[in-house]
mmCIF file of C-alpha atoms in Angstrom:
data_model
loop_
_atom_site.group_PDB
_atom_site.id
_atom_site.type_symbol
_atom_site.label_atom_id
_atom_site.label_comp_id
_atom_site.label_asym_id
_atom_site.label_seq_id
_atom_site.Cartn_x
_atom_site.Cartn_y
_atom_site.Cartn_z
ATOM 1 C CA MET A 9 -1.136 30.461 -12.467
ATOM 2 C CA LYS A 10 -1.983 29.751 -8.820
ATOM 3 C CA TYR A 11 -3.391 26.386 -7.821
ATOM 4 C CA ALA A 12 -5.024 25.564 -4.476
ATOM 5 C CA ILE A 13 -6.020 22.331 -2.772
ATOM 6 C CA SER A 14 -8.472 22.362 0.127
ATOM 7 C CA ALA A 15 -8.462 19.822 2.977
ATOM 8 C CA ALA A 16 -4.805 19.480 2.097
ATOM 9 C CA THR A 17 -3.594 17.670 5.225
ATOM 10 C CA GLY A 18 -5.889 14.679 4.736
ATOM 11 C CA LYS A 19 -4.418 11.545 3.183
ATOM 12 C CA LEU A 20 -5.873 12.299 -0.237
ATOM 13 C CA GLY A 21 -4.969 15.969 0.065
ATOM 14 C CA GLN A 22 -1.333 15.314 0.919
ATOM 15 C CA THR A 23 -0.835 13.064 -2.092
ATOM 16 C CA ALA A 24 -2.615 15.550 -4.338
ATOM 17 C CA VAL A 25 -0.359 18.368 -3.119
ATOM 18 C CA ARG A 26 2.803 16.343 -3.754
ATOM 19 C CA THR A 27 1.646 15.394 -7.250
ATOM 20 C CA LEU A 28 0.657 18.973 -8.043
ATOM 21 C CA VAL A 29 4.053 20.237 -6.882
ATOM 22 C CA ASP A 30 5.664 17.838 -9.358
ATOM 23 C CA GLU A 31 3.342 19.116 -12.091
ATOM 24 C CA VAL A 32 3.516 22.896 -11.596
ATOM 25 C CA GLY A 33 6.174 23.662 -8.957
ATOM 26 C CA ALA A 34 5.782 24.354 -5.227
ATOM 27 C CA GLU A 35 5.820 28.108 -5.744
ATOM 28 C CA ASN A 36 2.510 27.878 -7.602
ATOM 29 C CA VAL A 37 0.708 25.696 -5.043
ATOM 30 C CA VAL A 38 -1.437 26.869 -2.125
ATOM 31 C CA ALA A 39 -2.593 24.402 0.528
ATOM 32 C CA ILE A 40 -5.777 25.316 2.397
ATOM 33 C CA VAL A 41 -5.805 23.668 5.820
ATOM 34 C CA ARG A 42 -7.547 23.931 9.177
ATOM 35 C CA ASP A 43 -4.303 23.672 11.172
ATOM 36 C CA GLY A 44 -1.425 25.731 9.849
ATOM 37 C CA GLU A 45 1.274 24.072 11.970
ATOM 38 C CA LYS A 46 0.125 20.633 10.877
ATOM 39 C CA GLY A 47 0.227 21.803 7.292
ATOM 40 C CA LYS A 48 3.823 22.983 7.623
ATOM 41 C CA LYS A 49 4.852 19.617 9.055
ATOM 42 C CA LEU A 50 3.074 17.416 6.519
ATOM 43 C CA LEU A 51 3.313 19.299 3.233
ATOM 44 C CA PRO A 52 6.298 19.952 0.931
ATOM 45 C CA ALA A 53 8.549 22.929 1.484
ATOM 46 C CA GLY A 54 7.730 25.916 -0.686
ATOM 47 C CA VAL A 55 3.990 25.337 -0.675
ATOM 48 C CA GLU A 56 2.052 28.318 0.664
ATOM 49 C CA ILE A 57 -0.124 27.409 3.652
ATOM 50 C CA ARG A 58 -3.408 29.250 4.151
ATOM 51 C CA VAL A 59 -5.765 28.509 7.045
ATOM 52 C CA ALA A 60 -9.515 28.170 6.541
ATOM 53 C CA ASP A 61 -12.308 25.832 7.579
ATOM 54 C CA TYR A 62 -15.279 24.800 5.440
ATOM 55 C CA GLY A 63 -17.503 26.129 8.208
ATOM 56 C CA ASP A 64 -16.190 29.693 7.806
ATOM 57 C CA GLU A 65 -17.125 31.261 4.464
ATOM 58 C CA ALA A 66 -15.265 34.513 5.130
ATOM 59 C CA ALA A 67 -12.034 32.639 5.885
ATOM 60 C CA LEU A 68 -12.478 30.615 2.712
ATOM 61 C CA VAL A 69 -12.881 33.762 0.609
ATOM 62 C CA LYS A 70 -9.645 35.106 2.067
ATOM 63 C CA ALA A 71 -7.830 31.801 1.519
ATOM 64 C CA LEU A 72 -8.921 31.694 -2.124
ATOM 65 C CA ALA A 73 -7.702 35.200 -2.967
ATOM 66 C CA GLY A 74 -5.679 35.130 -6.183
ATOM 67 C CA ILE A 75 -6.390 31.455 -6.881
ATOM 68 C CA ASP A 76 -6.952 30.465 -10.501
ATOM 69 C CA LYS A 77 -7.698 26.747 -10.061
ATOM 70 C CA LEU A 78 -8.991 24.882 -7.017
ATOM 71 C CA LEU A 79 -9.125 21.199 -6.116
ATOM 72 C CA PHE A 80 -12.134 21.126 -3.801
ATOM 73 C CA ILE A 81 -11.859 17.940 -1.734
ATOM 74 C CA SER A 82 -15.232 17.058 -0.251
ATOM 75 C CA SER A 83 -15.500 17.207 3.536
ATOM 76 C CA GLN A 84 -16.278 14.298 5.843
ATOM 77 C CA PRO A 85 -19.927 13.903 6.899
ATOM 78 C CA GLY A 86 -20.938 14.033 10.548
ATOM 79 C CA GLY A 87 -19.312 17.315 11.559
ATOM 80 C CA ALA A 88 -20.750 20.049 13.753
ATOM 81 C CA ILE A 89 -21.717 21.872 10.551
ATOM 82 C CA SER A 90 -23.433 19.641 8.016
ATOM 83 C CA ARG A 91 -21.522 18.739 4.877
ATOM 84 C CA ASP A 92 -24.087 20.358 2.602
ATOM 85 C CA ASN A 93 -23.648 23.675 4.439
ATOM 86 C CA GLN A 94 -19.866 23.343 4.400
ATOM 87 C CA HIS A 95 -19.952 22.787 0.663
ATOM 88 C CA LYS A 96 -22.329 25.715 0.129
ATOM 89 C CA ASN A 97 -19.797 27.893 1.955
ATOM 90 C CA MET A 98 -17.023 26.774 -0.349
ATOM 91 C CA VAL A 99 -19.016 27.359 -3.540
ATOM 92 C CA GLU A 100 -20.014 30.832 -2.345
ATOM 93 C CA ALA A 101 -16.379 31.559 -1.495
ATOM 94 C CA VAL A 102 -15.264 30.378 -4.935
ATOM 95 C CA LYS A 103 -17.659 32.832 -6.551
ATOM 96 C CA ALA A 104 -16.705 35.692 -4.241
ATOM 97 C CA ALA A 105 -12.978 35.147 -4.733
ATOM 98 C CA GLY A 106 -13.258 34.874 -8.506
ATOM 99 C CA VAL A 107 -11.707 31.405 -8.809
ATOM 100 C CA GLY A 108 -11.706 30.437 -12.485
ATOM 101 C CA TYR A 109 -11.938 26.647 -12.278
ATOM 102 C CA VAL A 110 -12.898 24.038 -9.698
ATOM 103 C CA ALA A 111 -12.276 20.288 -9.664
ATOM 104 C CA TYR A 112 -14.560 18.667 -7.089
ATOM 105 C CA THR A 113 -14.228 15.158 -5.637
ATOM 106 C CA SER A 114 -17.661 13.588 -5.980
ATOM 107 C CA PHE A 115 -19.482 10.223 -5.911
ATOM 108 C CA PRO A 116 -19.765 7.672 -8.749
ATOM 109 C CA MET A 117 -22.475 8.562 -11.266
ATOM 110 C CA ALA A 118 -23.619 11.224 -8.804
ATOM 111 C CA ASP A 119 -26.099 12.787 -11.209
ATOM 112 C CA LYS A 120 -28.238 9.632 -11.270
ATOM 113 C CA SER A 121 -27.278 7.714 -8.121
ATOM 114 C CA ASN A 122 -29.949 6.848 -5.556
ATOM 115 C CA ASN A 123 -27.425 5.942 -2.862
ATOM 116 C CA TRP A 124 -27.698 8.041 0.298
ATOM 117 C CA LEU A 125 -23.982 8.845 0.098
ATOM 118 C CA ALA A 126 -24.581 10.656 -3.187
ATOM 119 C CA ALA A 127 -27.055 13.251 -1.850
ATOM 120 C CA ASP A 128 -24.553 15.861 -0.633
ATOM 121 C CA HIS A 129 -22.481 15.408 -3.777
ATOM 122 C CA GLN A 130 -25.534 15.879 -5.997
ATOM 123 C CA LEU A 131 -26.267 19.148 -4.211
ATOM 124 C CA THR A 132 -22.664 20.320 -4.497
ATOM 125 C CA GLU A 133 -22.456 19.486 -8.191
ATOM 126 C CA LYS A 134 -25.693 21.431 -8.711
ATOM 127 C CA LEU A 135 -24.350 24.453 -6.828
ATOM 128 C CA ILE A 136 -21.110 24.415 -8.805
ATOM 129 C CA LYS A 137 -22.992 24.205 -12.103
ATOM 130 C CA GLU A 138 -25.269 27.074 -11.100
ATOM 131 C CA SER A 139 -22.262 29.188 -10.067
ATOM 132 C CA GLY A 140 -21.152 29.436 -13.685
ATOM 133 C CA VAL A 141 -17.569 28.548 -12.728
ATOM 134 C CA LYS A 142 -15.738 26.230 -15.105
ATOM 135 C CA HIS A 143 -15.477 22.848 -13.407
ATOM 136 C CA SER A 144 -14.737 19.138 -13.430
ATOM 137 C CA PHE A 145 -16.449 16.533 -11.291
ATOM 138 C CA LEU A 146 -14.056 13.813 -10.158
ATOM 139 C CA ARG A 147 -16.429 10.983 -9.272
ATOM 140 C CA ASN A 148 -14.299 8.637 -7.218
ATOM 141 C CA ASN A 149 -15.235 4.976 -6.888
ATOM 142 C CA TRP A 150 -14.010 2.930 -3.868
ATOM 143 C CA TYR A 151 -10.602 3.126 -2.203
ATOM 144 C CA LEU A 152 -8.936 -0.267 -1.811
ATOM 145 C CA GLU A 153 -8.012 0.846 1.703
ATOM 146 C CA ASN A 154 -11.722 0.613 2.599
ATOM 147 C CA GLU A 155 -11.354 -3.184 2.426
ATOM 148 C CA LEU A 156 -8.671 -3.624 5.070
ATOM 149 C CA THR A 157 -11.023 -5.734 7.226
ATOM 150 C CA PHE A 158 -11.470 -8.106 4.273
ATOM 151 C CA LEU A 159 -7.790 -8.138 3.277
ATOM 152 C CA ALA A 160 -5.914 -8.247 6.576
ATOM 153 C CA PRO A 161 -5.627 -11.387 8.760
ATOM 154 C CA GLY A 162 -8.408 -11.612 11.339
ATOM 155 C CA PRO A 163 -11.837 -13.083 12.117
ATOM 156 C CA ALA A 164 -13.514 -11.080 9.344
ATOM 157 C CA SER A 165 -10.912 -11.847 6.666
ATOM 158 C CA GLN A 166 -12.378 -12.777 3.296
ATOM 159 C CA VAL A 167 -15.930 -12.540 4.653
ATOM 160 C CA TYR A 168 -18.372 -10.248 2.877
ATOM 161 C CA TRP A 169 -22.074 -9.682 2.323
ATOM 162 C CA ALA A 170 -22.339 -7.340 -0.675
ATOM 163 C CA ASN A 171 -23.325 -9.122 -3.878
ATOM 164 C CA ASN A 172 -22.105 -6.750 -6.581
ATOM 165 C CA TYR A 173 -19.088 -4.905 -8.001
ATOM 166 C CA ALA A 174 -16.724 -2.043 -7.166
ATOM 167 C CA GLY A 175 -13.928 -0.263 -9.019
ATOM 168 C CA TRP A 176 -11.243 -0.545 -6.342
ATOM 169 C CA ALA A 177 -8.038 1.470 -6.701
ATOM 170 C CA LEU A 178 -5.539 2.967 -4.283
ATOM 171 C CA GLU A 179 -6.432 6.257 -2.612
ATOM 172 C CA ARG A 180 -3.133 7.711 -3.762
ATOM 173 C CA GLU A 181 -4.119 6.959 -7.355
ATOM 174 C CA TYR A 182 -7.357 8.913 -7.032
ATOM 175 C CA ALA A 183 -5.393 11.759 -5.428
ATOM 176 C CA ALA A 184 -2.715 11.846 -8.106
ATOM 177 C CA ALA A 185 -5.349 11.810 -10.842
ATOM 178 C CA ALA A 186 -7.148 14.751 -9.225
ATOM 179 C CA ALA A 187 -3.948 16.806 -9.222
ATOM 180 C CA LYS A 188 -3.222 15.918 -12.835
ATOM 181 C CA VAL A 189 -6.706 17.009 -13.893
ATOM 182 C CA LEU A 190 -6.236 20.286 -11.999
ATOM 183 C CA ALA A 191 -2.971 20.945 -13.826
ATOM 184 C CA SER A 192 -4.305 19.981 -17.262
ATOM 185 C CA GLU A 193 -5.152 22.581 -19.896
ATOM 186 C CA ASN A 194 -8.412 21.150 -21.256
ATOM 187 C CA PRO A 195 -10.079 19.001 -18.586
ATOM 188 C CA LYS A 196 -13.379 17.208 -19.153
ATOM 189 C CA GLU A 197 -16.455 18.164 -17.179
ATOM 190 C CA VAL A 198 -16.896 14.681 -15.685
ATOM 191 C CA TYR A 199 -14.400 11.980 -14.809
ATOM 192 C CA GLU A 200 -15.739 8.655 -13.577
ATOM 193 C CA PHE A 201 -12.638 7.527 -11.714
ATOM 194 C CA ALA A 202 -12.556 3.792 -11.028
ATOM 195 C CA GLY A 203 -10.407 0.720 -11.274
ATOM 196 C CA PRO A 204 -11.596 -2.307 -13.265
ATOM 197 C CA LYS A 205 -14.985 -3.688 -12.184
ATOM 198 C CA ARG A 206 -14.503 -6.525 -9.665
ATOM 199 C CA ASP A 207 -16.455 -8.345 -6.948
ATOM 200 C CA TYR A 208 -15.272 -9.813 -3.649
ATOM 201 C CA LYS A 209 -14.439 -13.169 -5.239
ATOM 202 C CA ASP A 210 -12.119 -11.344 -7.628
ATOM 203 C CA LEU A 211 -10.626 -9.427 -4.720
ATOM 204 C CA ALA A 212 -9.975 -12.684 -2.846
ATOM 205 C CA GLN A 213 -8.255 -14.138 -5.911
ATOM 206 C CA GLU A 214 -5.951 -11.129 -6.130
ATOM 207 C CA LEU A 215 -5.291 -11.385 -2.376
ATOM 208 C CA GLY A 216 -4.103 -14.933 -2.954
ATOM 209 C CA LYS A 217 -1.666 -13.698 -5.596
ATOM 210 C CA ALA A 218 -0.436 -10.963 -3.299
ATOM 211 C CA THR A 219 0.165 -13.221 -0.292
ATOM 212 C CA GLY A 220 1.068 -16.454 -2.027
ATOM 213 C CA GLN A 221 -1.522 -18.215 0.119
ATOM 214 C CA GLU A 222 -4.731 -20.040 -0.613
ATOM 215 C CA VAL A 223 -7.669 -17.773 0.114
ATOM 216 C CA THR A 224 -11.142 -19.055 0.923
ATOM 217 C CA VAL A 225 -13.907 -16.506 0.573
ATOM 218 C CA LYS A 226 -17.258 -16.672 2.366
ATOM 219 C CA GLN A 227 -20.431 -14.712 1.709
ATOM 220 C CA VAL A 228 -22.847 -14.160 4.602
ATOM 221 C CA SER A 229 -25.941 -12.042 5.106
ATOM 222 C CA GLN A 230 -25.596 -8.438 6.259
ATOM 223 C CA GLU A 231 -27.047 -9.436 9.641
ATOM 224 C CA GLU A 232 -24.526 -12.261 10.007
ATOM 225 C CA TYR A 233 -21.716 -9.897 9.072
ATOM 226 C CA VAL A 234 -22.782 -7.452 11.794
ATOM 227 C CA LYS A 235 -22.844 -10.312 14.344
ATOM 228 C CA LEU A 236 -19.358 -11.370 13.238
ATOM 229 C CA LEU A 237 -18.042 -7.877 13.894
ATOM 230 C CA GLU A 238 -19.813 -7.774 17.249
ATOM 231 C CA GLY A 239 -18.036 -11.016 18.104
ATOM 232 C CA MET A 240 -14.768 -9.170 17.563
ATOM 233 C CA GLY A 241 -15.740 -6.781 20.373
ATOM 234 C CA LEU A 242 -17.396 -3.984 18.419
ATOM 235 C CA SER A 243 -20.608 -2.424 19.679
ATOM 236 C CA HIS A 244 -23.700 -3.041 17.587
ATOM 237 C CA ASP A 245 -23.718 0.526 16.249
ATOM 238 C CA VAL A 246 -20.054 0.430 15.251
ATOM 239 C CA ALA A 247 -20.428 -3.036 13.712
ATOM 240 C CA ALA A 248 -23.452 -1.854 11.730
ATOM 241 C CA MET A 249 -21.487 1.172 10.530
ATOM 242 C CA TYR A 250 -18.606 -0.991 9.271
ATOM 243 C CA ALA A 251 -21.065 -3.347 7.588
ATOM 244 C CA SER A 252 -22.719 -0.385 5.886
ATOM 245 C CA PHE A 253 -19.497 0.326 3.983
ATOM 246 C CA GLN A 254 -20.440 -2.545 1.669
ATOM 247 C CA GLN A 255 -23.929 -1.182 0.984
ATOM 248 C CA PRO A 256 -22.938 1.012 -2.013
ATOM 249 C CA ILE A 257 -21.351 -2.069 -3.539
ATOM 250 C CA ASP A 258 -24.403 -4.238 -2.928
ATOM 251 C CA ASP A 259 -26.906 -1.784 -4.400
ATOM 252 C CA GLY A 260 -24.886 -1.318 -7.584
ATOM 253 C CA SER A 261 -23.782 2.261 -6.921
ATOM 254 C CA LEU A 262 -20.145 1.347 -7.619
ATOM 255 C CA THR A 263 -20.762 -0.874 -10.636
ATOM 256 C CA GLU A 264 -19.296 0.981 -13.577
ATOM 257 C CA GLU A 265 -16.921 0.490 -16.474
ATOM 258 C CA SER A 266 -14.634 3.485 -16.934
ATOM 259 C CA SER A 267 -11.070 3.978 -18.128
ATOM 260 C CA ASP A 268 -10.845 7.613 -16.958
ATOM 261 C CA LEU A 269 -8.565 6.901 -13.994
ATOM 262 C CA GLU A 270 -6.215 4.712 -15.997
ATOM 263 C CA GLU A 271 -6.060 7.217 -18.841
ATOM 264 C CA VAL A 272 -5.297 10.212 -16.617
ATOM 265 C CA LEU A 273 -2.573 8.328 -14.750
ATOM 266 C CA GLY A 274 -1.183 6.445 -17.741
ATOM 267 C CA GLY A 275 -1.822 3.113 -16.011
ATOM 268 C CA LEU A 276 -2.992 1.641 -12.710
ATOM 269 C CA THR A 277 -1.204 -0.433 -10.087
ATOM 270 C CA PRO A 278 -2.073 -4.118 -10.656
ATOM 271 C CA LEU A 279 -4.542 -5.136 -7.955
ATOM 272 C CA ASP A 280 -2.322 -7.778 -6.363
ATOM 273 C CA GLN A 281 0.484 -5.221 -6.058
ATOM 274 C CA ALA A 282 -1.945 -2.645 -4.686
ATOM 275 C CA ILE A 283 -3.057 -5.153 -2.041
ATOM 276 C CA LYS A 284 0.569 -5.684 -1.042
ATOM 277 C CA GLU A 285 0.905 -1.930 -0.644
ATOM 278 C CA VAL A 286 -2.204 -1.712 1.555
ATOM 279 C CA LEU A 287 -0.989 -4.607 3.693
ATOM 280 C CA GLY A 288 2.520 -3.102 3.980
ATOM 281 C CA ARG A 289 4.248 -6.018 2.267
#
């Protein structure tokens, strides 16, 4: 059985590769990367490195030759080739190469989400379903690392605007769970991966546990939050972009109760310990 992971030199990809090596052995793992030399430096010895970009369907077909199972890590938006076209290329390559199973990293409740971030994932899930290839959708909630501005000391510490919940967990936990699903014999079609449902007040409480310090949390409007970031020297556009990271929380897109992540991993890192890890303590 040959297993492949695309976008394998990204942070999530690297952790997924290492976990998969532990599960099935390096000799059975193929890492698909854009930069072969970078792949050799970052990934475990014994893993086969194949070079392909999501923008090049022919290269993807070649890279997927002989692959039985693929972890398809979604690309980053904003590239020279749109993410929807990149993902179309990968699905077409999967069909052409005869890959038997695909696990795709998607967005929470993607099939019914109205959040703008879900659109490309909805399309990709649809394409995978229509391909007829056996599949699992790994609908990842929010990485705790996304909250470094809130967690780390600084002018924006413990300030937020989003008035709702998220299922924060460490990026490495999402990555490890993806690899475990890929290696499993009877995976489900959908995994709603998330930590326990929490809001920013909960996050501040756990930060206090992690640091041993009293934490005071402050909610402001989105406009005030943007102005705060501008006061730190960010341009308006960059400040607005950072503020937008809380929008999926505010509109309820990340509010879900699911034990899938905990069950696949056999347990999650307690949030205060996860915060320590993010802060390097």
